[in-house]
Tab-separated table of C-alpha atoms in Angstrom:
chain	number	residue	atom	x	y	z
J	30	UNK	CA	0.000	0.000	0.000
J	31	UNK	CA	1.270	3.489	-0.820
J	32	UNK	CA	1.316	5.849	2.145
J	33	UNK	CA	-0.046	8.623	-0.047
J	34	UNK	CA	-3.233	6.557	-0.188
J	35	UNK	CA	-3.461	6.609	3.609
J	36	UNK	CA	-3.488	10.388	3.921
J	37	UNK	CA	-7.005	11.769	4.303
J	38	UNK	CA	-8.544	8.356	5.023
J	39	UNK	CA	-11.299	8.627	7.630
J	40	UNK	CA	-10.657	7.154	11.067
J	41	UNK	CA	-13.783	5.137	11.871
J	42	UNK	CA	-14.716	3.383	15.106
J	43	UNK	CA	-16.193	-0.100	15.195
J	44	UNK	CA	-19.442	1.662	16.117
J	45	UNK	CA	-19.373	3.321	12.694
J	46	UNK	CA	-18.568	6.907	13.645
J	47	UNK	CA	-15.896	8.888	11.815
J	48	UNK	CA	-13.921	10.628	14.522
J	49	UNK	CA	-10.992	12.038	12.538
J	50	UNK	CA	-9.041	11.694	9.358
J	51	UNK	CA	-5.406	10.921	8.744
J	52	UNK	CA	-3.260	14.007	8.270
J	53	UNK	CA	0.295	12.692	8.167
J	54	UNK	CA	2.056	9.404	8.596
J	55	UNK	CA	4.676	9.286	11.359
J	56	UNK	CA	7.570	6.928	10.689
J	57	UNK	CA	9.787	5.572	13.381
J	58	UNK	CA	13.150	7.322	13.418
J	59	UNK	CA	14.958	4.898	11.156
J	60	UNK	CA	12.193	5.066	8.568
J	61	UNK	CA	11.649	1.332	8.824
J	62	UNK	CA	8.074	1.270	10.096
J	63	UNK	CA	4.961	3.357	10.518
J	64	UNK	CA	4.649	4.363	14.167
J	65	UNK	CA	1.346	6.177	13.850
J	66	UNK	CA	-0.662	8.954	12.319
J	67	UNK	CA	-1.301	12.582	13.061
J	68	UNK	CA	-4.928	13.501	12.635
J	69	UNK	CA	-7.136	16.273	11.401
J	70	UNK	CA	-10.802	16.844	12.026
J	71	UNK	CA	-13.310	15.634	9.490
J	72	UNK	CA	-14.235	17.950	6.686
J	73	UNK	CA	-12.364	20.104	4.280
J	74	UNK	CA	-11.757	23.033	6.593
J	75	UNK	CA	-11.150	21.206	9.851
J	76	UNK	CA	-7.776	21.845	11.399
J	77	UNK	CA	-5.277	19.461	12.932
J	78	UNK	CA	-6.307	17.648	16.107
J	79	UNK	CA	-4.405	17.485	19.367
J	80	UNK	CA	-4.825	13.747	19.277
J	81	UNK	CA	-2.932	11.230	17.197
J	82	UNK	CA	-3.206	7.537	16.512
J	83	UNK	CA	-0.482	5.038	17.351
J	84	UNK	CA	-0.154	2.091	14.968
J	85	UNK	CA	-0.615	-0.300	17.892
J	86	UNK	CA	-4.175	1.009	18.340
J	87	UNK	CA	-5.176	0.440	14.716
J	88	UNK	CA	-7.676	-2.395	14.282
J	89	UNK	CA	-7.668	-2.334	10.506
J	90	UNK	CA	-6.211	-0.287	7.678
J	91	UNK	CA	-7.686	-0.638	4.243
J	92	UNK	CA	-8.306	1.204	1.032
J	93	UNK	CA	-11.246	3.136	2.453
J	94	UNK	CA	-10.723	3.688	6.181
J	95	UNK	CA	-8.581	3.311	9.252
J	96	UNK	CA	-10.611	1.328	11.799
J	97	UNK	CA	-10.109	1.788	15.547
J	98	UNK	CA	-12.007	0.220	18.448
J	99	UNK	CA	-13.421	3.474	19.822
J	100	UNK	CA	-12.485	7.054	20.615
J	101	UNK	CA	-10.231	5.971	23.482
J	102	UNK	CA	-7.821	4.630	20.827
J	103	UNK	CA	-6.639	8.182	20.202
J	104	UNK	CA	-3.657	9.413	22.207
J	105	UNK	CA	-2.162	12.890	22.525
J	106	UNK	CA	-0.365	13.719	19.298
J	107	UNK	CA	2.869	14.236	21.241
J	108	UNK	CA	2.829	10.530	22.115
J	109	UNK	CA	2.805	9.718	18.413
J	110	UNK	CA	5.675	12.109	17.750
J	111	UNK	CA	7.610	10.645	20.667
J	112	UNK	CA	7.045	7.117	19.393
J	113	UNK	CA	8.418	8.199	16.043
J	114	UNK	CA	11.551	9.539	17.689
J	115	UNK	CA	12.177	6.895	20.284
J	116	UNK	CA	11.767	3.826	18.137
J	117	UNK	CA	15.508	3.615	17.605
J	118	UNK	CA	16.707	6.535	19.712
J	119	UNK	CA	18.181	8.457	16.825
J	120	UNK	CA	15.187	10.608	16.040
J	121	UNK	CA	16.805	11.380	12.716
J	122	UNK	CA	14.532	12.828	10.102
J	123	UNK	CA	11.110	12.235	11.569
J	124	UNK	CA	10.660	10.024	8.573
J	125	UNK	CA	10.093	12.557	5.860
J	126	UNK	CA	11.925	10.986	2.970
J	127	UNK	CA	9.919	12.376	0.081
J	128	UNK	CA	12.264	13.998	-2.407
J	129	UNK	CA	15.330	12.272	-0.957
J	130	UNK	CA	17.810	10.775	-3.348
J	131	UNK	CA	18.146	6.988	-3.250
J	132	UNK	CA	21.800	5.941	-3.575
J	133	UNK	CA	23.110	2.403	-3.674
J	134	UNK	CA	26.130	1.556	-1.560
J	135	UNK	CA	27.852	1.186	-4.917
J	136	UNK	CA	27.324	4.877	-5.512
J	137	UNK	CA	24.607	4.706	-8.144
J	138	UNK	CA	21.767	7.213	-8.033
J	139	UNK	CA	18.496	5.311	-8.457
J	140	UNK	CA	16.183	8.305	-8.320
J	141	UNK	CA	14.087	10.478	-6.020
J	142	UNK	CA	11.522	9.180	-3.540
J	143	UNK	CA	7.956	10.096	-4.461
J	144	UNK	CA	6.018	7.670	-2.260
J	145	UNK	CA	6.559	5.167	0.532
J	146	UNK	CA	5.281	1.596	0.279
J	147	UNK	CA	4.167	-0.122	3.475
J	148	UNK	CA	3.126	-3.681	4.127
J	149	UNK	CA	1.239	-5.073	7.103
J	150	UNK	CA	-1.159	-7.723	8.194
J	151	UNK	CA	-4.177	-6.276	9.906
J	152	UNK	CA	-3.915	-7.166	13.567
J	153	UNK	CA	-0.146	-7.506	13.514
J	154	UNK	CA	2.129	-5.367	15.624
J	155	UNK	CA	4.082	-3.627	12.908
J	156	UNK	CA	3.436	-1.678	9.758
J	157	UNK	CA	6.647	-2.284	7.865
J	158	UNK	CA	8.095	0.119	5.324
J	159	UNK	CA	9.091	-2.252	2.532
J	160	UNK	CA	9.934	0.033	-0.335
J	161	UNK	CA	9.961	3.394	-1.989
J	162	UNK	CA	8.367	4.511	-5.143
J	163	UNK	CA	10.970	6.545	-6.969
J	164	UNK	CA	11.175	8.653	-10.039
J	165	UNK	CA	13.815	6.707	-11.853
J	166	UNK	CA	17.141	8.388	-12.503
J	167	UNK	CA	18.735	8.233	-15.931
J	168	UNK	CA	21.117	5.483	-14.976
J	169	UNK	CA	18.386	3.249	-13.551
J	170	UNK	CA	16.018	3.955	-16.430
J	171	UNK	CA	18.756	3.017	-18.848
J	172	UNK	CA	19.047	-0.413	-17.230
J	173	UNK	CA	15.377	-1.160	-16.697
J	174	UNK	CA	13.536	-2.241	-19.765
J	175	UNK	CA	10.465	-0.225	-20.758
J	176	UNK	CA	11.442	2.605	-18.414
J	177	UNK	CA	12.508	6.100	-19.293
J	178	UNK	CA	13.927	8.951	-17.260
J	179	UNK	CA	11.295	9.903	-14.661
J	180	UNK	CA	9.351	6.644	-14.830
J	181	UNK	CA	7.992	5.649	-11.453
J	182	UNK	CA	9.525	2.441	-10.184
J	183	UNK	CA	9.399	0.561	-6.901
J	184	UNK	CA	12.587	-0.165	-4.972
J	185	UNK	CA	12.535	-2.775	-2.193
J	186	UNK	CA	14.194	-1.882	1.091
J	187	UNK	CA	16.164	-3.951	3.553
J	188	UNK	CA	14.841	-4.149	7.118
J	189	UNK	CA	17.119	-1.339	8.159
J	190	UNK	CA	18.811	1.326	6.151
J	191	UNK	CA	20.808	4.480	6.563
J	192	UNK	CA	18.896	7.718	6.172
J	193	UNK	CA	20.282	11.215	6.206
J	194	UNK	CA	18.442	14.413	5.431
J	195	UNK	CA	18.998	14.036	1.719
J	196	UNK	CA	20.146	10.516	0.942
J	197	UNK	CA	18.909	6.994	1.486
J	198	UNK	CA	21.477	4.265	1.223
J	199	UNK	CA	20.343	0.901	-0.145
J	200	UNK	CA	22.418	-2.163	-1.050
J	201	UNK	CA	23.486	-2.222	-4.685
J	202	UNK	CA	21.610	-5.486	-5.168
J	203	UNK	CA	18.299	-3.652	-4.614
J	204	UNK	CA	18.635	-2.528	-8.194
J	205	UNK	CA	17.964	-6.058	-9.338
J	206	UNK	CA	14.620	-6.179	-7.547
J	207	UNK	CA	13.130	-2.956	-8.875
J	208	UNK	CA	9.622	-3.563	-10.133
J	209	UNK	CA	7.145	-1.573	-12.111
J	210	UNK	CA	3.908	-2.105	-10.231
J	211	UNK	CA	2.593	-2.905	-6.789
J	212	UNK	CA	1.228	-6.322	-7.697
J	213	UNK	CA	4.063	-8.736	-7.133
J	214	UNK	CA	6.118	-6.170	-5.266
J	215	UNK	CA	5.609	-8.064	-2.010
J	216	UNK	CA	7.317	-11.080	-3.537
J	217	UNK	CA	10.170	-8.899	-4.766
J	218	UNK	CA	10.657	-7.541	-1.242
J	219	UNK	CA	10.720	-11.048	0.244
J	220	UNK	CA	13.189	-12.255	-2.388
J	221	UNK	CA	15.398	-9.214	-1.883
J	222	UNK	CA	15.451	-9.574	1.899
J	223	UNK	CA	16.063	-13.314	1.695
J	224	UNK	CA	19.014	-12.632	-0.562
J	225	UNK	CA	20.410	-10.077	1.917
J	226	UNK	CA	20.096	-12.644	4.682
J	227	UNK	CA	22.294	-14.931	2.622
J	228	UNK	CA	19.547	-17.394	1.828
J	229	UNK	CA	19.228	-18.664	-1.729
V	188	UNK	CA	-38.505	-11.140	4.985
V	189	UNK	CA	-36.943	-8.137	3.297
V	190	UNK	CA	-37.460	-4.651	4.635
V	191	UNK	CA	-38.660	-3.433	1.235
V	192	UNK	CA	-41.569	-5.891	1.540
V	193	UNK	CA	-42.389	-4.912	5.111
V	194	UNK	CA	-42.242	-1.178	4.529
V	195	UNK	CA	-45.641	0.505	4.248
V	196	UNK	CA	-47.431	-2.514	5.687
V	197	UNK	CA	-50.471	-1.441	7.608
V	198	UNK	CA	-50.490	-2.058	11.332
V	199	UNK	CA	-53.766	-3.523	12.579
V	200	UNK	CA	-55.036	-4.072	16.101
V	201	UNK	CA	-56.253	-7.617	16.723
V	202	UNK	CA	-58.563	-6.404	19.516
V	203	UNK	CA	-60.558	-3.929	17.447
V	204	UNK	CA	-59.516	-4.746	13.871
V	205	UNK	CA	-58.787	-1.061	13.438
V	206	UNK	CA	-55.840	0.167	11.467
V	207	UNK	CA	-53.546	1.901	13.945
V	208	UNK	CA	-50.859	3.081	11.566
V	209	UNK	CA	-48.442	2.312	8.793
V	210	UNK	CA	-44.916	0.884	9.015
V	211	UNK	CA	-42.420	3.629	8.254
V	212	UNK	CA	-39.052	2.531	9.564
V	213	UNK	CA	-37.243	0.013	11.721
V	214	UNK	CA	-35.011	0.219	14.759
V	215	UNK	CA	-31.951	-1.964	14.269
V	216	UNK	CA	-29.956	-2.583	17.427
V	217	UNK	CA	-26.350	-3.395	16.443
V	218	UNK	CA	-25.665	-4.888	19.892
V	219	UNK	CA	-28.226	-7.665	19.470
V	220	UNK	CA	-28.093	-7.632	15.652
V	221	UNK	CA	-31.841	-7.551	15.510
V	222	UNK	CA	-34.719	-5.235	14.750
V	223	UNK	CA	-36.076	-4.213	18.143
V	224	UNK	CA	-38.937	-2.048	16.965
V	225	UNK	CA	-40.825	-0.441	14.115
V	226	UNK	CA	-41.550	3.219	13.639
V	227	UNK	CA	-45.037	4.016	12.404
V	228	UNK	CA	-46.732	6.942	10.790
V	229	UNK	CA	-50.365	7.955	10.540
V	230	UNK	CA	-51.004	6.900	14.127
V	231	UNK	CA	-53.274	8.612	16.654
V	232	UNK	CA	-50.687	8.499	19.396
V	233	UNK	CA	-46.996	7.645	19.543
V	234	UNK	CA	-44.774	6.485	16.717
V	235	UNK	CA	-42.888	3.414	17.922
V	236	UNK	CA	-43.900	-0.141	18.621
V	237	UNK	CA	-41.499	-2.610	20.198
V	238	UNK	CA	-40.875	-5.783	18.221
V	239	UNK	CA	-41.713	-7.839	21.325
V	240	UNK	CA	-45.180	-6.218	21.403
V	241	UNK	CA	-46.075	-7.343	17.886
V	242	UNK	CA	-48.515	-10.206	17.499
V	243	UNK	CA	-47.359	-11.146	14.024
V	244	UNK	CA	-45.530	-9.861	10.999
V	245	UNK	CA	-47.453	-11.224	8.052
V	246	UNK	CA	-47.279	-11.026	4.298
V	247	UNK	CA	-49.835	-8.227	4.131
V	248	UNK	CA	-50.042	-6.620	7.550
V	249	UNK	CA	-48.405	-6.286	10.917
V	250	UNK	CA	-50.706	-7.056	13.810
V	251	UNK	CA	-50.549	-5.660	17.346
V	252	UNK	CA	-52.745	-6.544	20.340
V	253	UNK	CA	-54.195	-3.021	20.537
V	254	UNK	CA	-53.324	0.596	19.841
V	255	UNK	CA	-51.900	1.043	23.367
V	256	UNK	CA	-48.591	-0.634	22.409
V	257	UNK	CA	-47.815	2.266	20.080
V	258	UNK	CA	-45.732	4.586	22.224
V	259	UNK	CA	-43.629	7.696	22.034
V	260	UNK	CA	-39.992	6.628	21.503
V	261	UNK	CA	-37.810	6.533	24.598
V	262	UNK	CA	-34.252	7.805	24.476
V	263	UNK	CA	-32.682	4.556	23.255
V	264	UNK	CA	-35.328	4.063	20.592
V	265	UNK	CA	-34.964	7.662	19.480
V	266	UNK	CA	-31.228	7.158	19.038
V	267	UNK	CA	-31.814	4.084	16.875
V	268	UNK	CA	-34.483	5.862	14.851
V	269	UNK	CA	-32.457	8.906	13.836
V	270	UNK	CA	-30.165	9.222	10.862
V	271	UNK	CA	-27.129	8.030	12.798
V	272	UNK	CA	-28.784	4.741	13.715
V	273	UNK	CA	-30.268	3.912	10.352
V	274	UNK	CA	-28.449	1.560	8.003
V	275	UNK	CA	-30.226	2.096	4.705
V	276	UNK	CA	-28.125	3.851	2.044
V	277	UNK	CA	-25.168	3.875	4.409
V	278	UNK	CA	-21.596	2.929	3.504
V	279	UNK	CA	-20.501	-0.507	4.718
V	280	UNK	CA	-16.890	-0.878	5.913
V	281	UNK	CA	-15.273	-4.067	7.124
V	282	UNK	CA	-12.965	-3.904	10.124
V	283	UNK	CA	-9.965	-4.180	7.795
V	284	UNK	CA	-10.907	-0.744	6.487
V	285	UNK	CA	-12.259	-1.726	3.091
V	286	UNK	CA	-15.589	-0.515	1.719
V	287	UNK	CA	-18.035	-3.230	0.639
V	288	UNK	CA	-20.806	-1.049	-0.759
V	289	UNK	CA	-23.929	0.657	0.532
V	290	UNK	CA	-26.921	-0.926	2.236
V	291	UNK	CA	-29.892	-1.252	-0.113
V	292	UNK	CA	-32.131	-3.468	1.979
V	293	UNK	CA	-32.054	-5.815	4.932
V	294	UNK	CA	-33.394	-9.318	5.385
V	295	UNK	CA	-34.873	-10.066	8.792
V	296	UNK	CA	-36.517	-12.959	10.571
V	297	UNK	CA	-40.250	-12.085	10.785
V	298	UNK	CA	-40.576	-14.133	13.975
V	299	UNK	CA	-37.743	-12.735	16.073
V	300	UNK	CA	-36.666	-9.615	14.214
V	301	UNK	CA	-33.139	-11.007	13.996
V	302	UNK	CA	-31.050	-9.485	11.210
V	303	UNK	CA	-30.312	-12.230	8.710
V	304	UNK	CA	-28.508	-10.279	6.045
V	305	UNK	CA	-27.507	-6.837	4.911
V	306	UNK	CA	-28.235	-6.531	1.211
V	307	UNK	CA	-25.643	-4.354	-0.532
V	308	UNK	CA	-25.368	-3.207	-4.128
V	309	UNK	CA	-23.513	-6.237	-5.362
V	310	UNK	CA	-23.328	-8.635	-2.427
V	311	UNK	CA	-24.920	-9.681	0.810
V	312	UNK	CA	-23.340	-9.609	4.252
V	313	UNK	CA	-24.474	-12.053	6.918
V	314	UNK	CA	-26.179	-10.304	9.832
V	315	UNK	CA	-23.941	-11.898	12.446
V	316	UNK	CA	-20.981	-9.929	11.020
V	317	UNK	CA	-22.516	-6.613	12.050
V	318	UNK	CA	-20.322	-4.721	14.539
V	319	UNK	CA	-21.719	-1.211	14.668
V	320	UNK	CA	-23.858	1.438	13.028
V	321	UNK	CA	-22.673	5.010	13.259
V	322	UNK	CA	-22.759	8.438	11.717
V	323	UNK	CA	-20.312	7.536	8.973
V	324	UNK	CA	-20.703	3.875	8.228
V	325	UNK	CA	-22.008	0.438	9.056
V	326	UNK	CA	-19.025	-1.611	10.285
V	327	UNK	CA	-18.963	-5.373	9.746
V	328	UNK	CA	-16.421	-8.046	10.550
V	329	UNK	CA	-14.086	-8.832	7.651
V	330	UNK	CA	-14.425	-12.209	5.940
């Protein structure tokens, strides 16, 4: 699922009431998982809320809504921000990677991040960041068939990666697992991570 | 029995054989997943009759013992009767956050009032999956 599709989703209780909508996605400090969401009120002109939603309180996340048990699932928004910082202690970028340049450890520029791909099982404890959608750089586009400069491609991520304000460092082998669409991307991520773990 | 067949049924007293009103709406209680009452119009007094007070729900009419069972709604009934508590035309979400469609009709047990099925645009959802009915959506358990 693309995180851009999560923004503006309504937050709905099991009782069927919409109590908020997603404003921003908070990533844990190392960018490896979604720690929660900041919220806005419902409606076009509603402002941000003082409450946020931790991922651990999410009952279900789908194409049309974020489901929570009831209003008590919302925590002060500072708790969400703190969770984003404390997940690995570094508190690096707060997780905003959009526009960052993706570099391989071999020094190749793959492109710029335009969206973040997450994967989760509803009811599980973690919402894992598994990849980035990038605007392909010239060098990557030249290697990928049917891609041109600026084509959007999906790059799988290892479990952990180095993030600075402007660069994301991925293993050079990630290049081999770039895929064009979301269907089948999950398999590419698994294959890529298995290969990093040294499994065949 | 589907709601669309029950709607507009006349409500007749078995004591006097008088027509006491017309079925206008239903009160669906998500906690018990059953219809706990009917709202009526064109009555002399009150607008709600509890399902447990009905004598029978038949193919052509709903019968009640007498007009005295038609009451003004209490607070709980009023909450179920307003727009927030109604399910018709409302969006249906499963608890995984995916939309299934909108409610077109419901199928209920004419004996007990139990909700058998929610009838959506392109599918039906078993009544025992119902979790809640709120201002935004009807929430059901995912498959």
